[in-house]
Each structure stands twice: as structure tokens, then as C-alpha cells.
């Protein structure tokens, strides 16, 4: 393996390790407090950040990094829980929008500080690992205009 390929592979492993650590901490906090998975929280949060609080299903799939069928199943679960609803697009009857319900907005408002705290705690813990610390520092150094809350403390 070339030096450049080794650097890329090591960087990828470090990124994957940090992602796994963060995902596990967020999953634990969101499941125990709100019965939400990380991807369910991501969908609710993505919808909340949209003007009008709705998105087309294919946009939501891209934002959540899910396939169309996985997004449909996820939206169905969230709809069954009363956290979002679907409706047909007025100008394109093939388009389906997902939108947050009042219950979805309220649950997201309750879950948001727990998510942010769990993320900050997990990043702080990851910073103690010499292999992960540079990546955590790089995340903290990113500019975040218009963000509701900081990535760490």
C-alpha cells in the first residue's frame, strides 16, 4: 500500500470509529428518553429545518441517507406514531410530502437538548482518545453559521 493510500485508509478508519462512537451514544440517549432512533431523530430534525416544515419523500431520503423504500418504511413508522404526516403535492400528484405534526414538533423540542448534550458528551469523551482527538478538534473548528446549537461545549 502506498503512503497516500495508507493515510486515506487510516483516516477512513478513524472517521468510522468516531461515527460509531457518536451514533451509539446518540442512539442510547434518544431511545431511552424518547423511543427514537438516530435516523428517526434526523428525519424529524431535517423536516423542522425546512421552511413550511415539509419535504418531498425523495429529498427526505437524501437528507437521511436512506433508500426510497427504507424512507417509506421510516415515514410510515413515524406517521403511525403521529409524529409526521404525508400528503400529495398540489402541483404534481406523483409527489408526496412529509410534514411534522404538532406532536412531532413537541417531541423534537424535547429531544433536541438531550441529543445535543449526548453529542457534546460523546465528542468530549472521544477527544480523550489520541487517535480521535484531531478529528474532534477539526469538527469543532468548522464554521457553523445559523446553527441552533453548537456541536460541543
PDB file of C-alpha atoms in Angstrom:
ATOM      1  CA  UNK A   1       0.000   0.000   0.000  1.00  0.00           C
ATOM      2  CA  UNK A   2       1.346   3.454  -0.856  1.00  0.00           C
ATOM      3  CA  UNK A   3       1.828   6.088   1.843  1.00  0.00           C
ATOM      4  CA  UNK A   4      -1.070   8.097   0.421  1.00  0.00           C
ATOM      5  CA  UNK A   5      -3.367   5.079   0.379  1.00  0.00           C
ATOM      6  CA  UNK A   6      -2.325   4.229   3.939  1.00  0.00           C
ATOM      7  CA  UNK A   7      -3.170   7.782   5.080  1.00  0.00           C
ATOM      8  CA  UNK A   8      -6.595   7.566   3.399  1.00  0.00           C
ATOM      9  CA  UNK A   9      -7.297   4.140   4.921  1.00  0.00           C
ATOM     10  CA  UNK A  10      -6.227   5.288   8.387  1.00  0.00           C
ATOM     11  CA  UNK A  11      -8.333   8.437   8.040  1.00  0.00           C
ATOM     12  CA  UNK A  12     -11.343   6.399   6.996  1.00  0.00           C
ATOM     13  CA  UNK A  13     -10.933   4.016   9.950  1.00  0.00           C
ATOM     14  CA  UNK A  14     -10.661   6.975  12.331  1.00  0.00           C
ATOM     15  CA  UNK A  15     -13.755   8.619  10.873  1.00  0.00           C
ATOM     16  CA  UNK A  16     -15.684   5.332  11.064  1.00  0.00           C
ATOM     17  CA  UNK A  17     -14.601   4.819  14.700  1.00  0.00           C
ATOM     18  CA  UNK A  18     -15.725   8.329  15.658  1.00  0.00           C
ATOM     19  CA  UNK A  19     -19.022   7.909  13.805  1.00  0.00           C
ATOM     20  CA  UNK A  20     -19.710   4.588  15.537  1.00  0.00           C
ATOM     21  CA  UNK A  21     -18.974   6.103  18.946  1.00  0.00           C
ATOM     22  CA  UNK A  22     -21.234   9.107  18.319  1.00  0.00           C
ATOM     23  CA  UNK A  23     -24.010   7.007  16.798  1.00  0.00           C
ATOM     24  CA  UNK A  24     -24.010   4.633  19.772  1.00  0.00           C
ATOM     25  CA  UNK A  25     -24.184   7.469  22.318  1.00  0.00           C
ATOM     26  CA  UNK A  26     -26.956   9.259  20.427  1.00  0.00           C
ATOM     27  CA  UNK A  27     -28.941   6.060  19.891  1.00  0.00           C
ATOM     28  CA  UNK A  28     -28.781   5.240  23.596  1.00  0.00           C
ATOM     29  CA  UNK A  29     -29.872   8.751  24.673  1.00  0.00           C
ATOM     30  CA  UNK A  30     -32.678   9.086  22.117  1.00  0.00           C
ATOM     31  CA  UNK A  31     -34.045   5.559  22.607  1.00  0.00           C
ATOM     32  CA  UNK A  32     -34.085   5.726  26.387  1.00  0.00           C
ATOM     33  CA  UNK A  33     -35.606   9.186  26.585  1.00  0.00           C
ATOM     34  CA  UNK A  34     -37.920   9.322  23.600  1.00  0.00           C
ATOM     35  CA  UNK A  35     -38.146   5.962  21.848  1.00  0.00           C
ATOM     36  CA  UNK A  36     -36.444   7.481  18.799  1.00  0.00           C
ATOM     37  CA  UNK A  37     -33.623   6.064  16.725  1.00  0.00           C
ATOM     38  CA  UNK A  38     -30.898   8.357  15.440  1.00  0.00           C
ATOM     39  CA  UNK A  39     -32.314   8.193  11.918  1.00  0.00           C
ATOM     40  CA  UNK A  40     -35.841   8.967  13.160  1.00  0.00           C
ATOM     41  CA  UNK A  41     -34.496  11.991  15.036  1.00  0.00           C
ATOM     42  CA  UNK A  42     -32.586  13.014  11.889  1.00  0.00           C
ATOM     43  CA  UNK A  43     -35.773  12.887   9.818  1.00  0.00           C
ATOM     44  CA  UNK A  44     -37.740  14.941  12.349  1.00  0.00           C
ATOM     45  CA  UNK A  45     -34.903  17.449  12.677  1.00  0.00           C
ATOM     46  CA  UNK A  46     -34.496  17.686   8.895  1.00  0.00           C
ATOM     47  CA  UNK A  47     -38.202  18.420   8.484  1.00  0.00           C
ATOM     48  CA  UNK A  48     -38.093  21.010  11.272  1.00  0.00           C
ATOM     49  CA  UNK A  49     -35.328  22.897   9.463  1.00  0.00           C
ATOM     50  CA  UNK A  50     -37.417  23.296   6.296  1.00  0.00           C
ATOM     51  CA  UNK A  51     -39.476  26.338   5.506  1.00  0.00           C
ATOM     52  CA  UNK A  52     -43.046  25.157   5.788  1.00  0.00           C
ATOM     53  CA  UNK A  53     -41.916  22.082   7.784  1.00  0.00           C
ATOM     54  CA  UNK A  54     -42.294  19.679   4.840  1.00  0.00           C
ATOM     55  CA  UNK A  55     -40.186  17.897   2.215  1.00  0.00           C
ATOM     56  CA  UNK A  56     -40.733  15.595  -0.712  1.00  0.00           C
ATOM     57  CA  UNK A  57     -40.009  11.965   0.098  1.00  0.00           C
ATOM     58  CA  UNK A  58     -37.023  11.760  -2.263  1.00  0.00           C
ATOM     59  CA  UNK A  59     -35.475  14.855  -0.630  1.00  0.00           C
ATOM     60  CA  UNK A  60     -36.011  13.329   2.779  1.00  0.00           C
ATOM     61  CA  UNK A  61     -34.393  10.076   1.629  1.00  0.00           C
ATOM     62  CA  UNK A  62     -31.333  12.019   0.513  1.00  0.00           C
ATOM     63  CA  UNK A  63     -31.135  14.021   3.733  1.00  0.00           C
ATOM     64  CA  UNK A  64     -31.415  10.867   5.855  1.00  0.00           C
ATOM     65  CA  UNK A  65     -29.103   8.918   3.516  1.00  0.00           C
ATOM     66  CA  UNK A  66     -31.668   6.155   3.091  1.00  0.00           C
ATOM     67  CA  UNK A  67     -33.071   4.309   0.123  1.00  0.00           C
ATOM     68  CA  UNK A  68     -36.541   5.241  -1.069  1.00  0.00           C
ATOM     69  CA  UNK A  69     -38.036   2.049   0.383  1.00  0.00           C
ATOM     70  CA  UNK A  70     -36.284   2.492   3.755  1.00  0.00           C
ATOM     71  CA  UNK A  71     -37.510   6.102   3.872  1.00  0.00           C
ATOM     72  CA  UNK A  72     -41.066   4.978   3.142  1.00  0.00           C
ATOM     73  CA  UNK A  73     -40.935   2.430   5.984  1.00  0.00           C
ATOM     74  CA  UNK A  74     -39.446   5.010   8.349  1.00  0.00           C
ATOM     75  CA  UNK A  75     -42.022   7.660   7.451  1.00  0.00           C
ATOM     76  CA  UNK A  76     -44.790   5.081   7.930  1.00  0.00           C
ATOM     77  CA  UNK A  77     -43.489   4.304  11.441  1.00  0.00           C
ATOM     78  CA  UNK A  78     -43.299   8.000  12.320  1.00  0.00           C
ATOM     79  CA  UNK A  79     -46.739   8.609  10.823  1.00  0.00           C
ATOM     80  CA  UNK A  80     -48.189   5.723  12.864  1.00  0.00           C
ATOM     81  CA  UNK A  81     -46.765   7.366  15.998  1.00  0.00           C
ATOM     82  CA  UNK A  82     -48.433  10.644  14.999  1.00  0.00           C
ATOM     83  CA  UNK A  83     -45.113  12.486  14.587  1.00  0.00           C
ATOM     84  CA  UNK A  84     -45.491  13.331  10.913  1.00  0.00           C
ATOM     85  CA  UNK A  85     -48.000  13.099   8.113  1.00  0.00           C
ATOM     86  CA  UNK A  86     -47.914  12.680   4.359  1.00  0.00           C
ATOM     87  CA  UNK A  87     -49.905  14.443   1.688  1.00  0.00           C
ATOM     88  CA  UNK A  88     -49.890  14.721  -2.100  1.00  0.00           C
ATOM     89  CA  UNK A  89     -48.196  17.680  -3.736  1.00  0.00           C
ATOM     90  CA  UNK A  90     -50.784  20.064  -5.196  1.00  0.00           C
ATOM     91  CA  UNK A  91     -48.890  20.786  -8.417  1.00  0.00           C
ATOM     92  CA  UNK A  92     -47.529  17.253  -9.001  1.00  0.00           C
ATOM     93  CA  UNK A  93     -49.860  14.465  -7.865  1.00  0.00           C
ATOM     94  CA  UNK A  94     -46.957  11.993  -8.053  1.00  0.00           C
ATOM     95  CA  UNK A  95     -45.065  13.935  -5.379  1.00  0.00           C
ATOM     96  CA  UNK A  96     -45.616  13.104  -1.743  1.00  0.00           C
ATOM     97  CA  UNK A  97     -44.665  15.486   1.040  1.00  0.00           C
ATOM     98  CA  UNK A  98     -43.848  14.577   4.617  1.00  0.00           C
ATOM     99  CA  UNK A  99     -44.571  17.172   7.263  1.00  0.00           C
ATOM    100  CA  UNK A 100     -44.159  17.378  11.024  1.00  0.00           C
ATOM    101  CA  UNK A 101     -47.253  17.210  13.175  1.00  0.00           C
ATOM    102  CA  UNK A 102     -47.685  19.196  16.368  1.00  0.00           C
ATOM    103  CA  UNK A 103     -46.727  16.063  18.337  1.00  0.00           C
ATOM    104  CA  UNK A 104     -43.639  15.633  16.165  1.00  0.00           C
ATOM    105  CA  UNK A 105     -42.573  19.237  16.783  1.00  0.00           C
ATOM    106  CA  UNK A 106     -43.107  18.858  20.520  1.00  0.00           C
ATOM    107  CA  UNK A 107     -41.166  15.588  20.721  1.00  0.00           C
ATOM    108  CA  UNK A 108     -38.328  17.089  18.705  1.00  0.00           C
ATOM    109  CA  UNK A 109     -38.217  20.122  21.012  1.00  0.00           C
ATOM    110  CA  UNK A 110     -37.932  17.779  23.994  1.00  0.00           C
ATOM    111  CA  UNK A 111     -35.354  15.517  22.343  1.00  0.00           C
ATOM    112  CA  UNK A 112     -33.170  18.272  20.898  1.00  0.00           C
ATOM    113  CA  UNK A 113     -31.362  19.273  24.130  1.00  0.00           C
ATOM    114  CA  UNK A 114     -30.818  15.602  25.015  1.00  0.00           C
ATOM    115  CA  UNK A 115     -29.388  14.968  21.535  1.00  0.00           C
ATOM    116  CA  UNK A 116     -27.097  17.996  21.791  1.00  0.00           C
ATOM    117  CA  UNK A 117     -25.911  17.045  25.270  1.00  0.00           C
ATOM    118  CA  UNK A 118     -25.252  13.423  24.293  1.00  0.00           C
ATOM    119  CA  UNK A 119     -23.360  14.598  21.205  1.00  0.00           C
ATOM    120  CA  UNK A 120     -21.252  17.039  23.221  1.00  0.00           C
ATOM    121  CA  UNK A 121     -20.503  14.394  25.865  1.00  0.00           C
ATOM    122  CA  UNK A 122     -19.564  11.799  23.238  1.00  0.00           C
ATOM    123  CA  UNK A 123     -17.294  14.278  21.456  1.00  0.00           C
ATOM    124  CA  UNK A 124     -15.655  15.222  24.756  1.00  0.00           C
ATOM    125  CA  UNK A 125     -15.053  11.542  25.525  1.00  0.00           C
ATOM    126  CA  UNK A 126     -13.710  10.932  22.015  1.00  0.00           C
ATOM    127  CA  UNK A 127     -11.281  13.823  22.416  1.00  0.00           C
ATOM    128  CA  UNK A 128      -9.586  11.794  25.173  1.00  0.00           C
ATOM    129  CA  UNK A 129      -8.620   9.173  22.566  1.00  0.00           C
ATOM    130  CA  UNK A 130      -5.383  10.353  20.922  1.00  0.00           C
ATOM    131  CA  UNK A 131      -6.391   8.809  17.607  1.00  0.00           C
ATOM    132  CA  UNK A 132      -9.786  10.560  17.554  1.00  0.00           C
ATOM    133  CA  UNK A 133      -8.784  13.886  19.114  1.00  0.00           C
ATOM    134  CA  UNK A 134      -7.558  15.543  15.877  1.00  0.00           C
ATOM    135  CA  UNK A 135     -10.817  14.701  14.119  1.00  0.00           C
ATOM    136  CA  UNK A 136     -12.891  16.017  17.042  1.00  0.00           C
ATOM    137  CA  UNK A 137     -10.821  19.208  17.027  1.00  0.00           C
ATOM    138  CA  UNK A 138     -11.380  19.553  13.280  1.00  0.00           C
ATOM    139  CA  UNK A 139     -15.139  19.247  13.813  1.00  0.00           C
ATOM    140  CA  UNK A 140     -15.065  21.948  16.470  1.00  0.00           C
ATOM    141  CA  UNK A 141     -13.124  24.229  14.126  1.00  0.00           C
ATOM    142  CA  UNK A 142     -15.719  24.068  11.332  1.00  0.00           C
ATOM    143  CA  UNK A 143     -17.757  27.241  10.827  1.00  0.00           C
ATOM    144  CA  UNK A 144     -21.434  26.736  11.616  1.00  0.00           C
ATOM    145  CA  UNK A 145     -23.432  29.813  10.605  1.00  0.00           C
ATOM    146  CA  UNK A 146     -27.065  29.778  11.579  1.00  0.00           C
ATOM    147  CA  UNK A 147     -26.915  26.578  13.582  1.00  0.00           C
ATOM    148  CA  UNK A 148     -29.300  26.230  16.534  1.00  0.00           C
ATOM    149  CA  UNK A 149     -26.758  24.697  18.910  1.00  0.00           C
ATOM    150  CA  UNK A 150     -23.035  24.035  18.992  1.00  0.00           C
ATOM    151  CA  UNK A 151     -21.554  20.633  18.195  1.00  0.00           C
ATOM    152  CA  UNK A 152     -19.722  20.570  21.513  1.00  0.00           C
ATOM    153  CA  UNK A 153     -19.405  22.585  24.636  1.00  0.00           C
TER     154      UNK A 153
END
